[in-house]
């Protein structure tokens, strides 16, 4: 694991620069992207000078909410990134939650196994989740339907969801570990305690993000508020 701590004012630009640089070298890369509050400033910075038009993008997870609901991850991705791009990514794989959910998860897994996932970018939930791999998610978990922790469910309301979702579909921990590189992006003092747990405590499914430490190529990009004592 590599930990990069960036002053809060530079964090979004630093992430944007890194993503740009991956896509300069590999413009047709396949990327997994997260949504939520954390990536918003990063995407905003990135869209000032985007180079994602040849890339494939897969959405990390999705709440089981009616299509078009403003709190859905695909709605957030559209608002925070896609609508600000002059050209969309060449391929975009989101989740169809109007279908049978298990079948949709199987289709997503098949889609993922069809090529290299060059980079998976994930945020960190206050309860240690990544994607919606809630506490207890094992290292070998794959794309699947999950019951949401109550804090995650309520959190969707802050994204604009019309109701608190009970379930989500998500890439599993194993899917993320199969990516060539993983970035865990973390900002804000409210994430300091959970980040410390992820980085310092024994690796455990109780804190799913800690399982990413088994990856050879994990980069944690934290702002100084989230890093706290890790600041260096
Ligand atoms: P946030 O959510 O970026 O809105 O804090 C992160 C997450 O729950 O994965």
PDB file of C-alpha atoms and ligand atoms in Angstrom:
ATOM      1  CA  UNK A   1       0.000   0.000   0.000  1.00  0.00           C
ATOM      2  CA  UNK A   2       1.148   3.485  -0.788  1.00  0.00           C
ATOM      3  CA  UNK A   3      -0.329   6.455   1.067  1.00  0.00           C
ATOM      4  CA  UNK A   4      -0.242   9.863  -0.529  1.00  0.00           C
ATOM      5  CA  UNK A   5      -1.340  12.766   1.651  1.00  0.00           C
ATOM      6  CA  UNK A   6      -2.186  15.932  -0.232  1.00  0.00           C
ATOM      7  CA  UNK A   7      -3.138  19.320   1.254  1.00  0.00           C
ATOM      8  CA  UNK A   8      -6.880  19.733   1.035  1.00  0.00           C
ATOM      9  CA  UNK A   9      -6.653  22.652  -1.411  1.00  0.00           C
ATOM     10  CA  UNK A  10      -4.622  20.574  -3.880  1.00  0.00           C
ATOM     11  CA  UNK A  11      -6.319  17.216  -3.429  1.00  0.00           C
ATOM     12  CA  UNK A  12      -8.835  17.394  -6.294  1.00  0.00           C
ATOM     13  CA  UNK A  13      -6.253  18.638  -8.779  1.00  0.00           C
ATOM     14  CA  UNK A  14      -3.775  15.973  -7.684  1.00  0.00           C
ATOM     15  CA  UNK A  15      -6.343  13.224  -8.328  1.00  0.00           C
ATOM     16  CA  UNK A  16      -7.305  14.792 -11.665  1.00  0.00           C
ATOM     17  CA  UNK A  17      -3.669  14.983 -12.735  1.00  0.00           C
ATOM     18  CA  UNK A  18      -3.101  11.339 -11.849  1.00  0.00           C
ATOM     19  CA  UNK A  19      -6.162  10.185 -13.799  1.00  0.00           C
ATOM     20  CA  UNK A  20      -5.184  12.294 -16.792  1.00  0.00           C
ATOM     21  CA  UNK A  21      -1.740  10.758 -16.725  1.00  0.00           C
ATOM     22  CA  UNK A  22      -3.120   7.174 -16.692  1.00  0.00           C
ATOM     23  CA  UNK A  23      -5.241   8.028 -19.736  1.00  0.00           C
ATOM     24  CA  UNK A  24      -2.399   9.785 -21.590  1.00  0.00           C
ATOM     25  CA  UNK A  25      -0.481   6.524 -21.462  1.00  0.00           C
ATOM     26  CA  UNK A  26      -3.477   4.227 -21.949  1.00  0.00           C
ATOM     27  CA  UNK A  27      -6.326   6.197 -23.545  1.00  0.00           C
ATOM     28  CA  UNK A  28      -8.533   3.131 -24.052  1.00  0.00           C
ATOM     29  CA  UNK A  29      -8.149   1.918 -20.464  1.00  0.00           C
ATOM     30  CA  UNK A  30     -11.066   0.398 -18.611  1.00  0.00           C
ATOM     31  CA  UNK A  31     -11.808   2.312 -15.402  1.00  0.00           C
ATOM     32  CA  UNK A  32     -14.127   1.711 -12.475  1.00  0.00           C
ATOM     33  CA  UNK A  33     -15.401   5.005 -11.084  1.00  0.00           C
ATOM     34  CA  UNK A  34     -17.173   5.803  -7.797  1.00  0.00           C
ATOM     35  CA  UNK A  35     -19.797   8.393  -6.980  1.00  0.00           C
ATOM     36  CA  UNK A  36     -20.697  10.245  -3.797  1.00  0.00           C
ATOM     37  CA  UNK A  37     -19.371  13.394  -2.160  1.00  0.00           C
ATOM     38  CA  UNK A  38     -15.681  12.443  -2.237  1.00  0.00           C
ATOM     39  CA  UNK A  39     -15.061  12.292  -6.007  1.00  0.00           C
ATOM     40  CA  UNK A  40     -17.145  15.400  -6.782  1.00  0.00           C
ATOM     41  CA  UNK A  41     -14.305  18.002  -6.558  1.00  0.00           C
ATOM     42  CA  UNK A  42     -11.919  15.553  -8.227  1.00  0.00           C
ATOM     43  CA  UNK A  43     -14.270  15.107 -11.213  1.00  0.00           C
ATOM     44  CA  UNK A  44     -14.820  18.841 -11.331  1.00  0.00           C
ATOM     45  CA  UNK A  45     -11.065  19.421 -11.590  1.00  0.00           C
ATOM     46  CA  UNK A  46     -10.674  16.620 -14.107  1.00  0.00           C
ATOM     47  CA  UNK A  47     -13.330  17.989 -16.455  1.00  0.00           C
ATOM     48  CA  UNK A  48     -11.297  21.170 -16.942  1.00  0.00           C
ATOM     49  CA  UNK A  49      -8.945  19.111 -19.115  1.00  0.00           C
ATOM     50  CA  UNK A  50     -10.521  15.728 -19.792  1.00  0.00           C
ATOM     51  CA  UNK A  51      -9.053  12.915 -21.899  1.00  0.00           C
ATOM     52  CA  UNK A  52     -11.526  10.112 -21.174  1.00  0.00           C
ATOM     53  CA  UNK A  53     -13.245   9.902 -24.597  1.00  0.00           C
ATOM     54  CA  UNK A  54     -11.538   6.636 -25.610  1.00  0.00           C
ATOM     55  CA  UNK A  55     -11.838   4.979 -22.214  1.00  0.00           C
ATOM     56  CA  UNK A  56     -14.357   2.447 -20.900  1.00  0.00           C
ATOM     57  CA  UNK A  57     -16.034   3.384 -17.658  1.00  0.00           C
ATOM     58  CA  UNK A  58     -17.829   1.020 -15.327  1.00  0.00           C
ATOM     59  CA  UNK A  59     -19.843   2.330 -12.410  1.00  0.00           C
ATOM     60  CA  UNK A  60     -18.682   0.897  -9.079  1.00  0.00           C
ATOM     61  CA  UNK A  61     -22.113   0.343  -7.587  1.00  0.00           C
ATOM     62  CA  UNK A  62     -25.751   1.331  -7.730  1.00  0.00           C
ATOM     63  CA  UNK A  63     -28.608   1.781  -5.297  1.00  0.00           C
ATOM     64  CA  UNK A  64     -31.752  -0.190  -6.024  1.00  0.00           C
ATOM     65  CA  UNK A  65     -33.917   2.842  -6.751  1.00  0.00           C
ATOM     66  CA  UNK A  66     -36.171   3.597  -9.722  1.00  0.00           C
ATOM     67  CA  UNK A  67     -34.302   4.626 -12.842  1.00  0.00           C
ATOM     68  CA  UNK A  68     -33.936   8.389 -13.009  1.00  0.00           C
ATOM     69  CA  UNK A  69     -33.928   8.805  -9.222  1.00  0.00           C
ATOM     70  CA  UNK A  70     -31.563  11.672  -8.424  1.00  0.00           C
ATOM     71  CA  UNK A  71     -29.881   9.685  -5.658  1.00  0.00           C
ATOM     72  CA  UNK A  72     -28.849   6.852  -7.957  1.00  0.00           C
ATOM     73  CA  UNK A  73     -25.142   6.492  -8.631  1.00  0.00           C
ATOM     74  CA  UNK A  74     -25.684   6.774 -12.391  1.00  0.00           C
ATOM     75  CA  UNK A  75     -27.493  10.090 -11.799  1.00  0.00           C
ATOM     76  CA  UNK A  76     -24.571  11.324  -9.687  1.00  0.00           C
ATOM     77  CA  UNK A  77     -22.038  10.198 -12.275  1.00  0.00           C
ATOM     78  CA  UNK A  78     -23.972  12.079 -14.937  1.00  0.00           C
ATOM     79  CA  UNK A  79     -24.268  15.261 -12.838  1.00  0.00           C
ATOM     80  CA  UNK A  80     -20.732  15.256 -11.454  1.00  0.00           C
ATOM     81  CA  UNK A  81     -18.772  14.023 -14.456  1.00  0.00           C
ATOM     82  CA  UNK A  82     -20.495  12.996 -17.679  1.00  0.00           C
ATOM     83  CA  UNK A  83     -22.565  16.141 -18.235  1.00  0.00           C
ATOM     84  CA  UNK A  84     -19.387  18.236 -17.952  1.00  0.00           C
ATOM     85  CA  UNK A  85     -17.449  16.324 -20.598  1.00  0.00           C
ATOM     86  CA  UNK A  86     -17.303  17.539 -24.207  1.00  0.00           C
ATOM     87  CA  UNK A  87     -17.136  13.894 -25.353  1.00  0.00           C
ATOM     88  CA  UNK A  88     -18.484  10.954 -23.346  1.00  0.00           C
ATOM     89  CA  UNK A  89     -16.301   7.917 -22.617  1.00  0.00           C
ATOM     90  CA  UNK A  90     -16.258   5.464 -25.535  1.00  0.00           C
ATOM     91  CA  UNK A  91     -18.029   2.865 -23.381  1.00  0.00           C
ATOM     92  CA  UNK A  92     -20.095   3.288 -20.263  1.00  0.00           C
ATOM     93  CA  UNK A  93     -21.303   0.314 -18.229  1.00  0.00           C
ATOM     94  CA  UNK A  94     -23.847   1.199 -15.572  1.00  0.00           C
ATOM     95  CA  UNK A  95     -26.267  -1.070 -13.709  1.00  0.00           C
ATOM     96  CA  UNK A  96     -29.783  -1.868 -14.883  1.00  0.00           C
ATOM     97  CA  UNK A  97     -31.692  -2.413 -11.655  1.00  0.00           C
ATOM     98  CA  UNK A  98     -35.004  -2.831 -13.485  1.00  0.00           C
ATOM     99  CA  UNK A  99     -33.817  -6.320 -14.493  1.00  0.00           C
ATOM    100  CA  UNK A 100     -33.550  -9.353 -12.258  1.00  0.00           C
ATOM    101  CA  UNK A 101     -30.772  -8.157  -9.953  1.00  0.00           C
ATOM    102  CA  UNK A 102     -28.866 -11.438  -9.695  1.00  0.00           C
ATOM    103  CA  UNK A 103     -28.855 -11.748 -13.486  1.00  0.00           C
ATOM    104  CA  UNK A 104     -27.634  -8.173 -13.811  1.00  0.00           C
ATOM    105  CA  UNK A 105     -24.800  -8.895 -11.347  1.00  0.00           C
ATOM    106  CA  UNK A 106     -23.830 -11.994 -13.334  1.00  0.00           C
ATOM    107  CA  UNK A 107     -23.802  -9.924 -16.521  1.00  0.00           C
ATOM    108  CA  UNK A 108     -21.595  -7.320 -14.857  1.00  0.00           C
ATOM    109  CA  UNK A 109     -19.184  -9.989 -13.660  1.00  0.00           C
ATOM    110  CA  UNK A 110     -19.003 -11.472 -17.157  1.00  0.00           C
ATOM    111  CA  UNK A 111     -18.415  -8.023 -18.639  1.00  0.00           C
ATOM    112  CA  UNK A 112     -15.576  -7.434 -16.175  1.00  0.00           C
ATOM    113  CA  UNK A 113     -13.928 -10.775 -16.833  1.00  0.00           C
ATOM    114  CA  UNK A 114     -13.794  -9.929 -20.527  1.00  0.00           C
ATOM    115  CA  UNK A 115     -10.835  -7.539 -20.234  1.00  0.00           C
ATOM    116  CA  UNK A 116      -8.340  -5.841 -17.950  1.00  0.00           C
ATOM    117  CA  UNK A 117      -9.735  -3.420 -15.392  1.00  0.00           C
ATOM    118  CA  UNK A 118      -6.821  -0.996 -15.513  1.00  0.00           C
ATOM    119  CA  UNK A 119      -7.846   1.123 -12.546  1.00  0.00           C
ATOM    120  CA  UNK A 120     -10.521   0.906  -9.862  1.00  0.00           C
ATOM    121  CA  UNK A 121     -11.144   4.120  -7.960  1.00  0.00           C
ATOM    122  CA  UNK A 122     -13.182   3.736  -4.782  1.00  0.00           C
ATOM    123  CA  UNK A 123     -14.316   5.992  -1.956  1.00  0.00           C
ATOM    124  CA  UNK A 124     -14.376   5.021   1.713  1.00  0.00           C
ATOM    125  CA  UNK A 125     -17.631   4.691   3.612  1.00  0.00           C
ATOM    126  CA  UNK A 126     -17.860   5.889   7.207  1.00  0.00           C
ATOM    127  CA  UNK A 127     -18.382   2.230   8.219  1.00  0.00           C
ATOM    128  CA  UNK A 128     -15.365   1.040   6.199  1.00  0.00           C
ATOM    129  CA  UNK A 129     -17.289  -0.056   3.123  1.00  0.00           C
ATOM    130  CA  UNK A 130     -15.996   0.255  -0.440  1.00  0.00           C
ATOM    131  CA  UNK A 131     -18.534   0.334  -3.216  1.00  0.00           C
ATOM    132  CA  UNK A 132     -21.403  -1.043  -1.200  1.00  0.00           C
ATOM    133  CA  UNK A 133     -19.393  -3.929   0.173  1.00  0.00           C
ATOM    134  CA  UNK A 134     -20.665  -3.508   3.691  1.00  0.00           C
ATOM    135  CA  UNK A 135     -18.878  -4.789   6.822  1.00  0.00           C
ATOM    136  CA  UNK A 136     -18.670  -8.580   6.677  1.00  0.00           C
ATOM    137  CA  UNK A 137     -18.023  -8.675   2.922  1.00  0.00           C
ATOM    138  CA  UNK A 138     -15.432 -11.369   2.237  1.00  0.00           C
ATOM    139  CA  UNK A 139     -12.312 -11.028   0.120  1.00  0.00           C
ATOM    140  CA  UNK A 140     -13.733 -13.393  -2.508  1.00  0.00           C
ATOM    141  CA  UNK A 141     -17.036 -11.513  -2.909  1.00  0.00           C
ATOM    142  CA  UNK A 142     -18.018 -10.703  -6.481  1.00  0.00           C
ATOM    143  CA  UNK A 143     -20.705  -8.585  -8.149  1.00  0.00           C
ATOM    144  CA  UNK A 144     -23.850  -9.091  -6.150  1.00  0.00           C
ATOM    145  CA  UNK A 145     -26.947  -7.684  -4.492  1.00  0.00           C
ATOM    146  CA  UNK A 146     -26.325  -6.414  -0.965  1.00  0.00           C
ATOM    147  CA  UNK A 147     -28.541  -5.320   1.921  1.00  0.00           C
ATOM    148  CA  UNK A 148     -27.426  -1.870   2.957  1.00  0.00           C
ATOM    149  CA  UNK A 149     -26.279  -0.854   6.412  1.00  0.00           C
ATOM    150  CA  UNK A 150     -28.753   1.668   7.815  1.00  0.00           C
ATOM    151  CA  UNK A 151     -26.127   4.470   7.689  1.00  0.00           C
ATOM    152  CA  UNK A 152     -25.490   3.768   3.979  1.00  0.00           C
ATOM    153  CA  UNK A 153     -29.201   3.640   3.251  1.00  0.00           C
ATOM    154  CA  UNK A 154     -29.801   6.970   5.025  1.00  0.00           C
ATOM    155  CA  UNK A 155     -26.725   8.427   3.332  1.00  0.00           C
ATOM    156  CA  UNK A 156     -28.392   7.995  -0.056  1.00  0.00           C
ATOM    157  CA  UNK A 157     -30.919  10.644   0.976  1.00  0.00           C
ATOM    158  CA  UNK A 158     -28.087  13.184   1.148  1.00  0.00           C
ATOM    159  CA  UNK A 159     -27.349  12.368  -2.514  1.00  0.00           C
ATOM    160  CA  UNK A 160     -30.931  13.283  -3.440  1.00  0.00           C
ATOM    161  CA  UNK A 161     -32.606   9.857  -3.270  1.00  0.00           C
ATOM    162  CA  UNK A 162     -36.405  10.026  -3.113  1.00  0.00           C
ATOM    163  CA  UNK A 163     -36.447   7.198  -0.551  1.00  0.00           C
ATOM    164  CA  UNK A 164     -33.780   5.430   1.495  1.00  0.00           C
ATOM    165  CA  UNK A 165     -32.807   2.344  -0.552  1.00  0.00           C
ATOM    166  CA  UNK A 166     -32.692  -1.023   1.202  1.00  0.00           C
ATOM    167  CA  UNK A 167     -30.381  -2.687  -1.306  1.00  0.00           C
ATOM    168  CA  UNK A 168     -27.631  -2.002  -3.807  1.00  0.00           C
ATOM    169  CA  UNK A 169     -25.646  -3.858  -6.443  1.00  0.00           C
ATOM    170  CA  UNK A 170     -21.880  -3.560  -6.339  1.00  0.00           C
ATOM    171  CA  UNK A 171     -18.606  -4.801  -7.675  1.00  0.00           C
ATOM    172  CA  UNK A 172     -17.297  -7.216  -5.038  1.00  0.00           C
ATOM    173  CA  UNK A 173     -13.989  -7.090  -3.233  1.00  0.00           C
ATOM    174  CA  UNK A 174     -12.606  -9.802  -5.547  1.00  0.00           C
ATOM    175  CA  UNK A 175     -13.531  -7.739  -8.619  1.00  0.00           C
ATOM    176  CA  UNK A 176     -11.668  -4.763  -7.148  1.00  0.00           C
ATOM    177  CA  UNK A 177      -8.642  -6.894  -6.247  1.00  0.00           C
ATOM    178  CA  UNK A 178      -8.522  -8.089  -9.870  1.00  0.00           C
ATOM    179  CA  UNK A 179      -7.958  -4.525 -11.104  1.00  0.00           C
ATOM    180  CA  UNK A 180      -4.377  -3.720 -12.082  1.00  0.00           C
ATOM    181  CA  UNK A 181      -4.385  -0.736  -9.755  1.00  0.00           C
ATOM    182  CA  UNK A 182      -6.717   0.516  -7.022  1.00  0.00           C
ATOM    183  CA  UNK A 183      -7.015   4.044  -5.660  1.00  0.00           C
ATOM    184  CA  UNK A 184      -8.816   4.610  -2.382  1.00  0.00           C
ATOM    185  CA  UNK A 185      -9.788   8.280  -2.261  1.00  0.00           C
ATOM    186  CA  UNK A 186     -10.545   9.785   1.134  1.00  0.00           C
ATOM    187  CA  UNK A 187     -11.232  13.346   2.243  1.00  0.00           C
ATOM    188  CA  UNK A 188     -12.377  15.203   5.331  1.00  0.00           C
ATOM    189  CA  UNK A 189     -11.795  15.031   9.072  1.00  0.00           C
ATOM    190  CA  UNK A 190     -14.963  12.918   9.442  1.00  0.00           C
ATOM    191  CA  UNK A 191     -13.116  10.070   7.664  1.00  0.00           C
ATOM    192  CA  UNK A 192      -9.994  10.259   9.854  1.00  0.00           C
ATOM    193  CA  UNK A 193     -10.939   7.519  12.335  1.00  0.00           C
ATOM    194  CA  UNK A 194     -12.109   5.062   9.692  1.00  0.00           C
ATOM    195  CA  UNK A 195      -9.044   5.721   7.529  1.00  0.00           C
ATOM    196  CA  UNK A 196      -6.797   4.955  10.484  1.00  0.00           C
ATOM    197  CA  UNK A 197      -8.635   1.665  10.982  1.00  0.00           C
ATOM    198  CA  UNK A 198      -8.298   0.805   7.297  1.00  0.00           C
ATOM    199  CA  UNK A 199      -4.583   1.549   7.214  1.00  0.00           C
ATOM    200  CA  UNK A 200      -3.391   0.405  10.653  1.00  0.00           C
ATOM    201  CA  UNK A 201      -5.673  -2.297  12.014  1.00  0.00           C
ATOM    202  CA  UNK A 202      -5.432  -5.957  11.029  1.00  0.00           C
ATOM    203  CA  UNK A 203      -6.937  -6.704   7.613  1.00  0.00           C
ATOM    204  CA  UNK A 204     -10.492  -7.886   8.184  1.00  0.00           C
ATOM    205  CA  UNK A 205     -13.842  -8.261   6.384  1.00  0.00           C
ATOM    206  CA  UNK A 206     -15.245  -6.236   9.316  1.00  0.00           C
ATOM    207  CA  UNK A 207     -13.607  -3.252   7.584  1.00  0.00           C
ATOM    208  CA  UNK A 208     -13.949  -4.146   3.896  1.00  0.00           C
ATOM    209  CA  UNK A 209     -11.632  -1.364   2.690  1.00  0.00           C
ATOM    210  CA  UNK A 210      -8.789  -2.966   4.664  1.00  0.00           C
ATOM    211  CA  UNK A 211      -9.033  -6.005   2.355  1.00  0.00           C
ATOM    212  CA  UNK A 212      -7.696  -3.800  -0.425  1.00  0.00           C
ATOM    213  CA  UNK A 213      -4.350  -3.776   1.407  1.00  0.00           C
ATOM    214  CA  UNK A 214      -3.779  -7.272   0.020  1.00  0.00           C
ATOM    215  CA  UNK A 215      -3.534  -5.647  -3.427  1.00  0.00           C
ATOM    216  CA  UNK A 216       0.020  -5.160  -4.755  1.00  0.00           C
ATOM    217  CA  UNK A 217      -0.860  -1.829  -6.231  1.00  0.00           C
ATOM    218  CA  UNK A 218      -3.082   0.070  -3.807  1.00  0.00           C
ATOM    219  CA  UNK A 219      -2.716   3.822  -3.618  1.00  0.00           C
ATOM    220  CA  UNK A 220      -4.551   5.704  -0.883  1.00  0.00           C
ATOM    221  CA  UNK A 221      -4.971   9.348  -1.848  1.00  0.00           C
ATOM    222  CA  UNK A 222      -6.061  11.251   1.250  1.00  0.00           C
ATOM    223  CA  UNK A 223      -6.331  14.919   1.968  1.00  0.00           C
ATOM    224  CA  UNK A 224      -4.597  16.175   5.095  1.00  0.00           C
ATOM    225  CA  UNK A 225      -7.877  16.468   6.987  1.00  0.00           C
ATOM    226  CA  UNK A 226      -8.581  12.755   6.533  1.00  0.00           C
ATOM    227  CA  UNK A 227      -4.968  11.769   7.093  1.00  0.00           C
ATOM    228  CA  UNK A 228      -4.664  13.477  10.461  1.00  0.00           C
ATOM    229  CA  UNK A 229      -1.741  11.858  12.237  1.00  0.00           C
ATOM    230  CA  UNK A 230      -0.581  10.190   9.064  1.00  0.00           C
ATOM    231  CA  UNK A 231       0.247  13.637   7.760  1.00  0.00           C
ATOM    232  CA  UNK A 232       3.880  13.821   6.775  1.00  0.00           C
TER     233      UNK A 232
HETATM  234  P1  LIG B   1     -18.905   9.773   0.276  1.00  0.00           P
HETATM  235  O1  LIG B   1     -19.222   8.237   0.328  1.00  0.00           O
HETATM  236  O2  LIG B   1     -17.890   9.955  -0.819  1.00  0.00           O
HETATM  237  O3  LIG B   1     -20.210  10.411  -0.059  1.00  0.00           O
HETATM  238  O4  LIG B   1     -18.359  10.144   1.615  1.00  0.00           O
HETATM  239  C1  LIG B   1     -18.199   7.328   0.224  1.00  0.00           C
HETATM  240  C2  LIG B   1     -18.760   5.955   0.305  1.00  0.00           C
HETATM  241  O5  LIG B   1     -19.733   5.736   1.053  1.00  0.00           O
HETATM  242  O6  LIG B   1     -18.231   5.068  -0.371  1.00  0.00           O
END
